[in-house]
Coordinates of C-alpha atoms and ligand atoms in Angstrom, one line a residue:
Chain A
M1 CA 121.0 91.3 38.8
A2 CA 120.3 87.7 40.0
E3 CA 123.1 86.2 38.0
P4 CA 126.2 88.0 39.3
A5 CA 124.9 87.7 42.9
R6 CA 124.9 83.9 42.5
K7 CA 128.6 83.9 41.8
T8 CA 129.7 86.0 44.7
D9 CA 127.7 84.1 47.4
T10 CA 130.0 81.1 47.1
A11 CA 132.2 82.9 49.5
Q12 CA 130.5 82.4 52.8
P13 CA 127.0 80.8 53.1
M14 CA 124.7 82.3 55.7
L15 CA 124.1 78.8 57.1
S16 CA 126.3 75.8 56.8
V17 CA 125.6 72.5 58.4
N18 CA 128.7 70.3 58.4
N19 CA 128.4 66.6 58.6
I20 CA 126.1 66.5 61.7
E21 CA 125.1 63.4 63.5
V22 CA 121.9 63.6 65.7
V23 CA 120.9 61.2 68.4
Y24 CA 117.6 61.2 70.3
D25 CA 117.3 59.9 73.8
E26 CA 121.1 59.2 73.8
V27 CA 120.5 56.0 71.7
I28 CA 118.4 56.6 68.6
L29 CA 120.7 57.7 65.8
V30 CA 118.7 59.7 63.3
L31 CA 121.0 61.8 61.2
R32 CA 124.2 60.2 60.0
G33 CA 126.3 62.9 58.6
V34 CA 124.2 65.6 57.0
S35 CA 125.8 68.6 55.3
L36 CA 124.1 71.5 53.6
E37 CA 124.5 75.1 52.8
V38 CA 122.1 78.0 52.5
P39 CA 123.5 81.1 50.8
Q40 CA 122.1 84.5 51.9
G41 CA 118.9 85.6 50.2
K42 CA 118.2 82.3 48.6
I43 CA 115.6 79.7 49.0
V44 CA 116.9 76.2 49.5
T45 CA 114.7 73.1 49.8
L46 CA 115.3 69.9 51.6
L47 CA 113.3 67.0 50.2
G48 CA 112.8 63.4 51.2
P49 CA 110.3 60.7 52.2
N50 CA 108.7 60.3 55.6
G51 CA 111.1 59.6 58.4
A52 CA 114.2 60.7 56.4
G53 CA 115.2 63.1 59.1
K54 CA 114.2 66.4 57.5
S55 CA 112.4 67.8 60.5
T56 CA 115.3 66.6 62.7
T57 CA 117.7 68.5 60.6
L58 CA 115.7 71.7 61.0
K59 CA 115.4 71.2 64.8
A60 CA 119.1 70.6 65.0
I61 CA 119.6 74.0 63.4
S62 CA 117.0 75.9 65.5
G63 CA 118.0 74.3 68.7
L64 CA 114.6 72.8 69.3
L65 CA 116.2 69.4 69.3
K66 CA 116.8 70.0 73.0
T67 CA 113.1 70.1 73.7
E68 CA 112.9 66.5 72.4
D69 CA 115.9 65.1 74.2
G70 CA 117.9 65.2 71.0
E71 CA 121.5 66.2 70.6
V72 CA 124.0 67.0 67.9
T73 CA 126.8 64.5 68.6
R74 CA 129.1 65.3 65.8
G75 CA 129.7 68.0 63.2
D76 CA 128.9 71.6 63.5
I77 CA 126.4 74.2 62.4
N78 CA 127.5 77.7 61.5
F79 CA 125.0 80.6 61.2
M80 CA 126.4 84.0 60.2
G81 CA 129.8 83.1 61.6
Q82 CA 128.5 81.7 64.9
Q83 CA 128.6 78.1 66.0
I84 CA 125.0 77.2 67.0
A85 CA 125.0 73.4 67.3
N86 CA 123.2 72.5 70.6
G87 CA 122.5 76.1 71.3
N88 CA 119.5 77.4 73.1
P89 CA 116.4 78.0 71.0
E90 CA 115.9 81.5 72.5
D91 CA 119.5 82.5 71.6
I92 CA 119.1 81.2 68.1
V93 CA 115.8 83.0 67.6
R94 CA 117.5 86.2 68.9
S95 CA 120.4 85.7 66.4
G96 CA 117.8 85.9 63.6
L97 CA 117.0 82.3 62.8
F98 CA 113.4 81.3 63.1
Q99 CA 111.7 77.9 62.6
V100 CA 108.1 77.5 61.6
M101 CA 107.4 74.0 62.9
E102 CA 105.7 71.2 61.1
G103 CA 101.9 71.2 61.5
R104 CA 101.5 75.0 61.9
R105 CA 101.4 74.9 65.7
I106 CA 99.7 78.2 66.2
I107 CA 98.4 79.1 69.7
E108 CA 94.8 78.0 69.2
D109 CA 93.3 79.8 72.2
M110 CA 94.6 83.2 71.0
T111 CA 93.5 85.5 68.3
C112 CA 95.5 86.1 65.1
I113 CA 96.9 89.4 66.4
E114 CA 97.9 87.8 69.7
N115 CA 99.7 85.1 67.8
L116 CA 101.5 87.7 65.7
R117 CA 102.5 89.7 68.7
L118 CA 104.0 86.6 70.2
G119 CA 106.1 86.2 67.1
A120 CA 107.7 89.5 68.0
Y121 CA 108.5 88.3 71.6
T122 CA 112.2 88.7 71.2
R123 CA 112.0 92.2 69.8
K124 CA 112.4 95.4 71.8
D125 CA 111.7 98.0 69.1
K126 CA 108.4 99.9 68.5
G127 CA 107.7 98.6 65.0
V128 CA 105.5 95.7 66.0
K129 CA 102.2 97.4 65.1
D130 CA 103.5 98.3 61.6
D131 CA 104.7 94.8 61.1
I132 CA 101.3 93.3 61.9
E133 CA 100.0 95.4 59.1
M134 CA 102.8 94.2 56.9
V135 CA 101.8 90.6 57.6
F136 CA 98.2 91.4 56.8
E137 CA 99.3 92.8 53.5
Y138 CA 100.9 89.4 52.6
F139 CA 97.9 87.5 54.0
P140 CA 94.9 89.7 53.7
R141 CA 92.4 87.0 54.7
L142 CA 93.9 86.9 58.2
K143 CA 92.8 90.4 58.8
E144 CA 89.2 89.4 58.6
R145 CA 89.5 86.6 61.1
T146 CA 89.0 88.1 64.5
G147 CA 88.1 85.0 66.4
L148 CA 90.4 82.4 68.0
A149 CA 93.1 81.1 65.8
G150 CA 92.0 77.5 66.6
Y151 CA 88.9 78.0 64.4
L152 CA 90.9 79.1 61.3
S153 CA 91.1 76.8 58.3
G154 CA 94.2 74.7 57.8
G155 CA 95.5 77.1 55.1
E156 CA 94.8 80.2 57.2
Q157 CA 96.7 78.6 60.1
Q158 CA 99.6 78.0 57.9
M159 CA 99.5 81.6 56.8
L160 CA 99.4 82.7 60.4
A161 CA 102.3 80.5 61.3
I162 CA 104.4 82.0 58.4
G163 CA 103.2 85.5 59.3
R164 CA 104.1 85.0 62.9
S165 CA 107.7 84.1 61.9
L166 CA 107.9 87.4 59.9
M167 CA 107.1 89.2 63.2
A168 CA 110.4 88.2 64.6
R169 CA 112.1 90.1 61.7
P170 CA 114.4 87.1 61.1
K171 CA 117.3 86.9 58.7
M172 CA 116.5 83.3 57.9
I173 CA 113.3 81.2 58.2
L174 CA 113.2 77.4 58.4
L175 CA 109.9 76.2 57.1
D176 CA 108.8 72.7 57.8
E177 CA 106.3 71.3 55.3
P178 CA 104.2 74.4 54.6
S179 CA 102.1 72.4 52.2
M180 CA 101.0 69.8 54.7
G181 CA 97.3 69.1 54.6
L182 CA 96.5 71.9 52.1
S183 CA 94.7 71.6 48.8
P184 CA 96.8 72.0 45.7
L185 CA 95.3 75.5 45.1
L186 CA 96.2 76.7 48.5
V187 CA 99.7 75.2 48.3
K188 CA 100.2 77.2 45.2
E189 CA 99.0 80.4 46.9
V190 CA 101.2 79.8 50.0
F191 CA 104.3 79.1 47.9
G192 CA 103.6 82.2 45.9
I193 CA 103.6 84.3 49.0
I194 CA 106.7 82.6 50.3
E195 CA 108.5 83.5 47.2
K196 CA 107.2 87.1 47.4
I197 CA 108.4 87.4 51.0
N198 CA 111.8 86.1 50.0
R199 CA 112.0 88.6 47.2
E200 CA 110.7 91.6 49.0
Q201 CA 112.1 91.1 52.5
G202 CA 115.3 89.4 51.5
I203 CA 114.7 86.7 54.0
T204 CA 116.7 83.6 53.4
M205 CA 114.7 80.4 53.5
L206 CA 115.3 76.7 54.1
I207 CA 112.1 74.8 53.2
V208 CA 111.5 71.2 54.0
E209 CA 108.9 69.6 51.7
Q210 CA 107.5 66.3 50.6
N211 CA 105.8 68.1 47.8
A212 CA 108.9 68.4 45.5
N213 CA 106.9 69.9 42.6
F214 CA 106.0 73.0 44.5
A215 CA 109.2 73.3 46.4
L216 CA 111.4 73.2 43.3
K217 CA 109.3 75.9 41.7
V218 CA 110.5 78.4 44.2
A219 CA 113.8 77.1 45.3
D220 CA 117.2 78.0 44.0
Y221 CA 118.9 74.9 45.2
G222 CA 117.8 71.6 46.7
Y223 CA 118.9 68.7 48.8
I224 CA 117.4 65.2 48.9
M225 CA 117.6 63.2 52.1
E226 CA 116.9 59.6 52.7
S227 CA 117.3 57.7 56.0
G228 CA 119.4 60.3 57.7
K229 CA 121.7 61.2 54.8
V230 CA 121.8 63.6 52.0
V231 CA 121.7 61.4 48.9
L232 CA 121.5 64.1 46.2
D233 CA 121.8 67.8 45.8
G234 CA 121.8 70.3 43.0
T235 CA 120.4 73.5 41.5
R236 CA 116.7 73.6 40.8
D237 CA 117.3 72.8 37.1
E238 CA 119.7 70.0 37.8
L239 CA 117.2 68.4 40.1
L240 CA 114.2 69.0 37.9
N241 CA 116.1 67.2 35.0
N242 CA 117.4 64.4 37.1
E243 CA 115.8 61.1 36.1
D244 CA 115.6 59.7 39.7
V245 CA 114.1 62.9 41.0
K246 CA 111.6 62.9 38.3
E247 CA 110.6 59.4 39.0
F248 CA 110.4 59.4 42.8
Y249 CA 109.7 62.9 43.8
L250 CA 108.0 64.6 40.9
G251 CA 105.6 61.8 40.3
G252 CA 107.2 61.2 36.9
G253 CA 106.5 64.2 34.8
S254 CA 106.8 62.6 31.4
E255 CA 104.0 61.3 29.2
E256 CA 104.8 57.5 29.4
R257 CA 104.1 57.8 33.1
K258 CA 100.4 57.7 32.2
S259 CA 100.4 54.2 30.9
F260 CA 99.4 51.5 33.2
K261 CA 102.5 49.4 32.5
N262 CA 104.8 52.1 33.6
I263 CA 103.0 52.8 36.8
K264 CA 103.5 49.2 37.7
S265 CA 107.1 49.3 36.9
Y266 CA 107.4 52.4 39.0
K267 CA 105.9 50.7 41.9
R268 CA 108.1 47.7 41.4
R269 CA 111.2 49.7 41.3
K270 CA 110.3 51.5 44.4
R271 CA 110.0 48.3 46.2
W272 CA 113.4 47.1 45.1
L273 CA 115.1 50.1 46.6
Chain B
M1 CA 62.4 85.0 107.1
N2 CA 65.0 87.5 108.0
F3 CA 65.7 89.2 104.7
E4 CA 68.0 91.8 106.1
L5 CA 70.3 89.2 107.6
L6 CA 70.2 87.2 104.3
F7 CA 71.2 90.2 102.3
Q8 CA 73.9 91.1 104.7
L9 CA 75.3 87.6 104.5
L10 CA 75.1 87.6 100.7
L11 CA 77.0 90.9 100.6
N12 CA 79.7 89.4 102.9
G13 CA 79.7 86.4 100.6
L14 CA 80.3 88.5 97.5
I15 CA 83.2 90.4 99.2
V16 CA 84.9 87.3 100.7
G17 CA 84.2 85.5 97.4
T18 CA 86.1 87.9 95.3
L19 CA 89.0 87.5 97.6
Y20 CA 88.7 83.7 97.2
G21 CA 88.6 84.4 93.5
V22 CA 91.9 86.3 93.6
V23 CA 93.6 83.5 95.5
A24 CA 92.0 81.0 93.1
M25 CA 93.4 82.9 90.2
C26 CA 96.9 82.7 91.7
F27 CA 96.4 78.9 92.0
V28 CA 95.2 78.6 88.4
L29 CA 98.1 80.7 87.2
I30 CA 100.6 78.2 88.6
Y31 CA 98.6 75.2 87.4
K32 CA 98.1 76.6 83.9
S33 CA 101.7 77.5 83.2
T34 CA 103.6 74.9 85.1
Q35 CA 101.0 72.1 85.6
I36 CA 101.7 72.0 89.3
V37 CA 98.9 71.7 91.8
N38 CA 100.2 74.0 94.5
F39 CA 99.0 72.9 97.9
A40 CA 101.0 75.6 99.5
Q41 CA 98.9 78.5 98.0
G42 CA 97.3 79.3 101.4
E43 CA 100.7 79.6 103.0
F44 CA 101.7 82.3 100.5
L45 CA 99.0 84.4 102.1
L46 CA 100.3 83.6 105.5
I47 CA 103.9 84.5 104.6
G48 CA 102.8 87.7 102.9
A49 CA 100.8 88.8 105.9
W50 CA 103.6 87.9 108.4
V51 CA 106.4 89.5 106.4
C52 CA 104.3 92.7 106.1
Y53 CA 103.7 92.5 109.8
A54 CA 107.4 92.3 110.4
F55 CA 108.1 95.3 108.3
L56 CA 105.3 97.4 109.9
V57 CA 105.5 96.4 113.5
E58 CA 109.0 95.1 114.2
M59 CA 110.7 97.5 111.9
S60 CA 108.1 100.2 112.3
L61 CA 108.2 101.2 108.6
P62 CA 105.4 103.3 107.3
F63 CA 102.6 101.3 105.7
W64 CA 103.3 102.1 102.0
L65 CA 107.0 101.2 102.4
G66 CA 106.4 98.0 104.3
F67 CA 103.7 97.0 101.8
L68 CA 106.1 97.7 98.9
F69 CA 108.9 95.7 100.5
T70 CA 106.5 92.9 101.1
L71 CA 105.6 92.8 97.4
L72 CA 109.3 92.7 96.5
F73 CA 109.9 90.0 99.1
M74 CA 107.1 87.8 97.8
M75 CA 108.2 88.2 94.2
A76 CA 111.8 87.1 95.1
F77 CA 110.3 84.4 97.3
G78 CA 108.3 83.0 94.4
I79 CA 111.2 83.0 92.0
I80 CA 113.6 81.4 94.4
L81 CA 111.0 78.8 95.4
Q82 CA 110.5 77.9 91.8
M83 CA 114.2 77.8 91.0
V84 CA 115.4 75.9 94.0
V85 CA 112.6 73.5 94.8
L86 CA 110.4 73.1 91.8
R87 CA 112.7 73.4 88.8
P88 CA 114.5 70.2 89.7
M89 CA 111.1 68.5 89.9
I90 CA 110.4 69.1 86.2
G91 CA 109.8 65.8 84.5
E92 CA 109.1 64.0 87.7
P93 CA 105.8 62.2 88.2
I94 CA 102.9 64.4 89.1
I95 CA 102.4 62.7 92.4
S96 CA 105.9 63.5 93.5
V97 CA 105.5 67.2 92.7
I98 CA 102.2 67.2 94.7
M99 CA 104.0 65.7 97.6
V100 CA 106.6 68.4 97.4
T101 CA 104.0 71.2 97.5
I102 CA 102.2 69.5 100.4
G103 CA 105.6 69.3 102.1
L104 CA 106.1 73.0 101.5
S105 CA 102.7 73.8 102.9
I106 CA 103.5 72.0 106.2
F107 CA 107.0 73.5 106.3
F108 CA 105.8 77.1 105.9
Q109 CA 103.1 76.5 108.5
A110 CA 105.6 75.4 111.0
A111 CA 108.2 78.0 110.0
T112 CA 105.8 80.9 110.4
K113 CA 104.7 79.6 113.8
W114 CA 108.2 79.2 114.9
I115 CA 109.3 82.7 113.7
F116 CA 106.2 84.7 114.5
G117 CA 104.5 82.7 117.2
A118 CA 101.1 81.0 117.3
T119 CA 99.0 83.9 118.5
T120 CA 97.0 86.3 116.4
A121 CA 98.7 89.6 115.7
S122 CA 97.2 92.7 114.3
Y123 CA 98.5 95.4 112.1
P124 CA 98.8 99.0 113.3
Q125 CA 95.7 100.9 112.3
V126 CA 96.2 101.9 108.7
F127 CA 92.7 102.9 107.7
E128 CA 90.0 104.3 109.9
T129 CA 87.6 101.4 110.7
R130 CA 84.0 102.3 110.7
S131 CA 80.9 101.0 109.2
I132 CA 79.1 102.8 106.4
N133 CA 75.5 102.4 105.4
L134 CA 74.9 101.0 102.0
L135 CA 71.3 100.5 100.9
G136 CA 70.3 99.9 104.5
M137 CA 73.1 97.5 105.3
Q138 CA 76.1 98.1 107.5
I139 CA 79.5 97.4 105.8
E140 CA 82.9 97.9 107.4
T141 CA 85.2 100.1 105.4
A142 CA 87.8 97.3 105.6
Y143 CA 85.5 95.1 103.6
I144 CA 85.0 97.7 101.0
M145 CA 88.7 98.1 100.7
S146 CA 89.2 94.4 100.3
F147 CA 86.5 94.3 97.6
V148 CA 88.1 97.2 95.7
I149 CA 91.6 95.7 95.9
S150 CA 90.2 92.4 94.7
L151 CA 88.6 94.0 91.7
F152 CA 91.8 96.0 91.0
I153 CA 93.9 92.8 91.0
M154 CA 91.4 91.1 88.7
A155 CA 91.6 94.0 86.2
G156 CA 95.3 93.8 86.5
F157 CA 95.3 90.1 85.6
Y158 CA 93.1 90.8 82.7
W159 CA 95.4 93.5 81.3
F160 CA 98.5 91.4 82.0
F161 CA 97.3 88.4 80.1
K162 CA 95.7 90.3 77.3
Y163 CA 98.2 92.9 76.5
S164 CA 101.6 92.4 78.2
K165 CA 104.3 90.6 76.4
L166 CA 105.1 88.4 79.4
G167 CA 101.4 87.6 79.9
L168 CA 101.1 86.5 76.3
A169 CA 104.3 84.4 76.6
M170 CA 102.8 82.7 79.7
R171 CA 99.6 81.8 77.8
A172 CA 101.6 80.5 74.9
T173 CA 103.8 78.4 77.2
A174 CA 100.7 77.0 78.9
F175 CA 99.3 76.1 75.5
D176 CA 102.4 74.5 73.9
Q177 CA 105.8 74.7 75.5
Q178 CA 107.8 73.6 72.5
V179 CA 106.2 76.3 70.3
A180 CA 106.8 78.9 72.9
Q181 CA 110.5 78.0 72.8
S182 CA 110.4 78.2 69.0
L183 CA 109.2 81.8 69.4
G184 CA 112.2 82.6 71.6
I185 CA 110.4 82.4 74.9
S186 CA 112.4 81.1 77.8
V187 CA 110.2 78.5 79.5
K188 CA 112.4 78.9 82.6
T189 CA 111.6 82.6 82.9
V190 CA 107.9 81.9 82.4
F191 CA 107.8 79.3 85.2
A192 CA 109.7 81.5 87.6
M193 CA 107.5 84.5 86.8
S194 CA 104.3 82.6 87.3
W195 CA 105.4 81.6 90.8
A196 CA 106.5 85.1 91.4
I197 CA 103.2 86.7 90.4
S198 CA 101.2 84.1 92.2
A199 CA 103.2 84.6 95.4
L200 CA 103.0 88.3 95.1
V201 CA 99.2 88.5 94.6
S202 CA 98.6 85.9 97.3
G203 CA 100.7 88.0 99.6
I204 CA 98.5 91.0 98.9
A205 CA 95.4 88.9 99.7
G206 CA 97.1 87.8 102.9
I207 CA 97.7 91.4 104.0
V208 CA 94.1 92.4 103.1
I209 CA 92.7 89.6 105.2
G210 CA 95.2 90.2 107.9
M211 CA 94.0 93.8 108.2
V212 CA 90.4 92.6 108.6
N213 CA 90.8 89.5 110.7
G214 CA 94.3 89.8 112.1
V215 CA 97.4 87.7 111.2
S216 CA 97.4 84.1 112.3
S217 CA 97.9 80.6 110.8
A218 CA 94.2 80.6 110.1
L219 CA 95.0 82.6 107.0
S220 CA 96.2 79.5 105.2
V221 CA 92.7 78.0 105.5
I222 CA 92.0 80.1 102.4
G223 CA 94.3 77.7 100.6
I224 CA 91.8 74.9 101.3
K225 CA 88.8 77.0 100.3
V226 CA 90.4 77.7 97.0
F227 CA 90.1 74.0 96.0
P228 CA 86.3 73.9 95.6
A229 CA 86.6 77.3 93.9
V230 CA 89.1 76.3 91.2
I231 CA 87.6 72.9 90.7
L232 CA 84.2 74.4 90.3
G233 CA 85.6 77.0 87.8
G234 CA 87.7 74.5 85.9
L235 CA 91.4 74.1 86.9
D236 CA 92.7 75.9 83.8
S237 CA 90.4 78.9 83.6
I238 CA 91.2 82.2 85.2
V239 CA 87.7 83.5 84.7
G240 CA 86.4 80.3 86.2
A241 CA 88.5 80.8 89.2
I242 CA 86.9 84.2 89.9
V243 CA 83.4 82.9 89.3
G244 CA 84.2 79.8 91.4
G245 CA 85.5 82.0 94.2
V246 CA 82.4 84.2 94.3
I247 CA 80.1 81.1 94.2
I248 CA 82.0 79.6 97.2
G249 CA 81.8 82.9 99.1
L250 CA 78.0 83.1 98.5
L251 CA 77.4 79.5 99.3
E252 CA 79.2 79.7 102.6
N253 CA 77.1 82.6 103.7
T254 CA 73.9 81.1 102.4
A255 CA 74.7 78.0 104.3
E256 CA 75.5 80.1 107.4
F257 CA 72.1 81.7 107.0
V258 CA 70.1 78.5 106.6
D259 CA 72.1 76.9 109.4
G260 CA 71.7 79.8 111.8
Q261 CA 68.0 80.4 111.1
Y262 CA 66.6 76.9 110.6
L263 CA 68.9 73.9 111.0
N264 CA 71.2 74.8 113.9
W265 CA 73.6 72.1 113.0
G266 CA 76.6 74.4 113.4
N267 CA 79.5 74.8 111.0
L268 CA 77.5 74.0 107.9
F269 CA 79.1 76.9 106.2
S270 CA 82.5 75.3 106.0
I271 CA 81.4 72.1 104.4
A272 CA 78.6 73.3 102.2
P273 CA 80.9 74.3 99.4
F274 CA 82.3 70.9 99.2
Y275 CA 78.9 69.2 98.9
V276 CA 78.0 71.6 96.1
L277 CA 81.3 71.0 94.4
I278 CA 80.6 67.2 94.3
I279 CA 77.2 67.8 92.8
I280 CA 78.4 70.2 90.1
L281 CA 81.3 67.9 89.2
C282 CA 78.8 65.1 88.6
I283 CA 77.1 67.3 86.0
K284 CA 80.1 69.1 84.6
P285 CA 83.3 67.0 85.1
Y286 CA 85.6 69.7 83.7
G287 CA 84.1 72.4 85.9
L288 CA 82.0 75.3 84.8
F289 CA 84.7 76.9 82.6
G290 CA 87.2 74.1 82.1
T291 CA 88.2 73.8 78.5
K292 CA 88.9 70.8 76.4
D293 CA 90.9 71.4 73.3
I294 CA 89.2 73.1 70.4
E295 CA 88.2 70.5 68.0
R296 CA 88.2 71.6 64.4
I297 CA 85.7 69.7 62.2
Ligands
ATP301 N1 111.7 63.1 69.5 C1 112.1 61.9 68.9 N2 112.6 60.9 69.6 C2 113.0 59.8 69.0 N3 113.0 59.6 67.7 C3 112.5 60.6 66.9 C4 112.1 61.8 67.4 N4 111.7 62.6 66.4 C5 111.9 61.9 65.3 N5 112.4 60.7 65.6 C6 112.7 59.7 64.6 O1 113.7 60.2 63.7 C7 113.4 59.8 62.3 C8 113.3 61.1 61.5 O2 112.2 61.9 61.9 P1 111.9 63.3 61.3 O3 110.7 63.8 62.0 O4 113.1 64.1 61.3 O5 111.5 62.8 59.8 P2 110.9 63.7 58.6 O6 111.9 63.6 57.5 O7 110.7 65.1 59.0 O8 109.6 63.0 58.3 P3 108.2 63.5 57.9 O9 108.2 63.8 56.4 O10 107.2 62.4 58.2 O11 107.9 64.7 58.7 C9 112.1 59.0 62.4 O12 112.5 57.7 62.3 C10 111.5 59.3 63.7 O13 110.9 58.2 64.2
MG302 MG1 109.0 66.2 59.4

C-alpha cells in the first residue's frame, strides 16, 4: 500500500516552503533561501548542526517567529493551499499545524492532565476526555504521574510535550529536537512512538534533529541544512548511503571509522570545511 | 484583659481580611498574567461602587439589575482599559508602566469626585440590617453577607483557574507566553480578560464595602492595604493573596485592640500591617507563598 501512495503524493504537498528568507530584529539574516516540502502522511526530517537555522525554519512555518521579532522577508509558505508566512500563531494552530518547541517547554506548574487539556485549547468539540486517554495509551507512564509536570523526568516531559500536541488534533506536527537531552534508550522509545503516531493517526510530521541516526530511521525524506541553507536532500536511503552524510551526521557508520587514524582525518576534514 | 472585645475584633478582622484577600487576588491576577503592578486596583472598587450607585439611585433600577449592569460595565471597563491604555505599554520599561497605573489611580480618583461629588453616599436599603448573635458576639448581617460573598468569589476563582479553559490559558500565559502562543492561545485575549475579571471582582468588592460603609473615595484605601497583603503572600500567588489579606485584617484589628486597651497611641491599626510586612520580608524575601521556579535536580 505504501508504494503507490508515494507516487500520487507528488501532486500537491501538504506543506511547501518556497525559498524563504528570515530576518530577526530587522537586521540579522538567518535563513537565506530555504525550500522544502512535506507530503501528506509522511515523516520528513530536517537535519543540521547547531545554529544552522532549523528551529528558525520551524518557527517561520508555525508563525512563532513573530514572538521573537523575526520575519519572513522573502518567499512563501503554503500549508494545505493557504499562504501562512508571517501568519498569526493562533490561526496557524487552528488550521491544523502544531509546533512542539525545542526543549519540551511544558507548563511546569501544572499537572500532566492540565497540560494536555491546554493542548486542546483551540478545540470546541467534546472529545477532549477521550483524547487524554488516547495520549495515555501512547505514553502509559504519564498516567501514573499525578504531580506537577515540572517534576517529571526529561523523557517524560518530552512525551508530555508530544502528547499535548496530539490534543490539538493537528494535521501536521513540527517537532523540534525530540531527542534533546535524552538517553539513547529513551530516544529510541520516543522515536518508536512518534512513528506509531504517524502510522495510526495519519499525522504528517516534520522533525528537526541533530541525531541523524534516529531521525533517518523513521523519516521518509530528509533535508540537511547548514548556515541558513538547505545543502542536501533526498529519500531516507539516499541520505543513508551518501558518503558526506555518513561522515558528518551518522558518525561514520563504516568499520574503518574505528581506527585512530581515521578519526583524526575526520576531525581534520571537518576543520577544513 | 477584655476577651470579648478581642474576639469581636478578631472576627471583624477575619471578615474584613477575606475582603482584602479578594482584592489582593484581583491584584495578583493582573500581576501574574501581565506583569503589571496595578496601583489603580483600589480605584476599581471605587468605580464599581459608584457605577452601581448611579444605576440604583439615579436610575432607580432594582438592585439585581443594577448589580448585573455594574458587572457588565466593569468587565467592559477592564477590557477597554487594557486595550487602550496598557496594551501600547507592552515592552516598555516596568517603571513607565508603573507610572501609568499611578496616573490612572489619580485620574480615577479625580474623575469619580468630579462626577459623583466628594461626600459619602449610601445605597438604598437592600438587605435588612440587624445584628445577629453568634457565639455570644454581635455581628451585623451586612458583615456576614460580605464574608459569604468573599468566600463565594474565592471558590469561583479556584474553579476558574483549575477547570475553565480560559483560566488554564491564563495560567499558561503567566508561565510562558511563547508556549501559550504555540498552543493557539491569544495572549492579547488573555491580557484583556485578566483586566476584565480583576475589574469585575474588584467592583463587586467595592459594592459590598459600599453597602456596609457607604460609597466615598475612602474605598480606594483598600488598594493601599492590598500591598502588604500581596507582598506578604508573595506577588505571584493567589492563595498567598488570600492568606495575606486575612493576616492583614487580623493584624489591623489586633493592633486596634492593643492600641485601644493599653497603648493609646491612636491609629496604630493602620500602620501595624506595614511593620509586620517589613519583618516578614526580612525572613522570607519572596513572601510566604511566593514561588521561585521549580529546579529539577
Ligand atoms: N530570536 C533570535 N534573535 C536573533 N537571532 C536568533 C534568534 N533565534 C535564533 N537566532 C540566530 O539564528 C541562527 C539559527 O538559530 P536556530 O535556533 O534556528 O538554529 P538551530 O539550527 O535550531 O540550532 P540548534 O541545533 O542549536 O537548535 C543562530 O545563529 C542564532 O543565533
Ligand atoms: Mg534549534
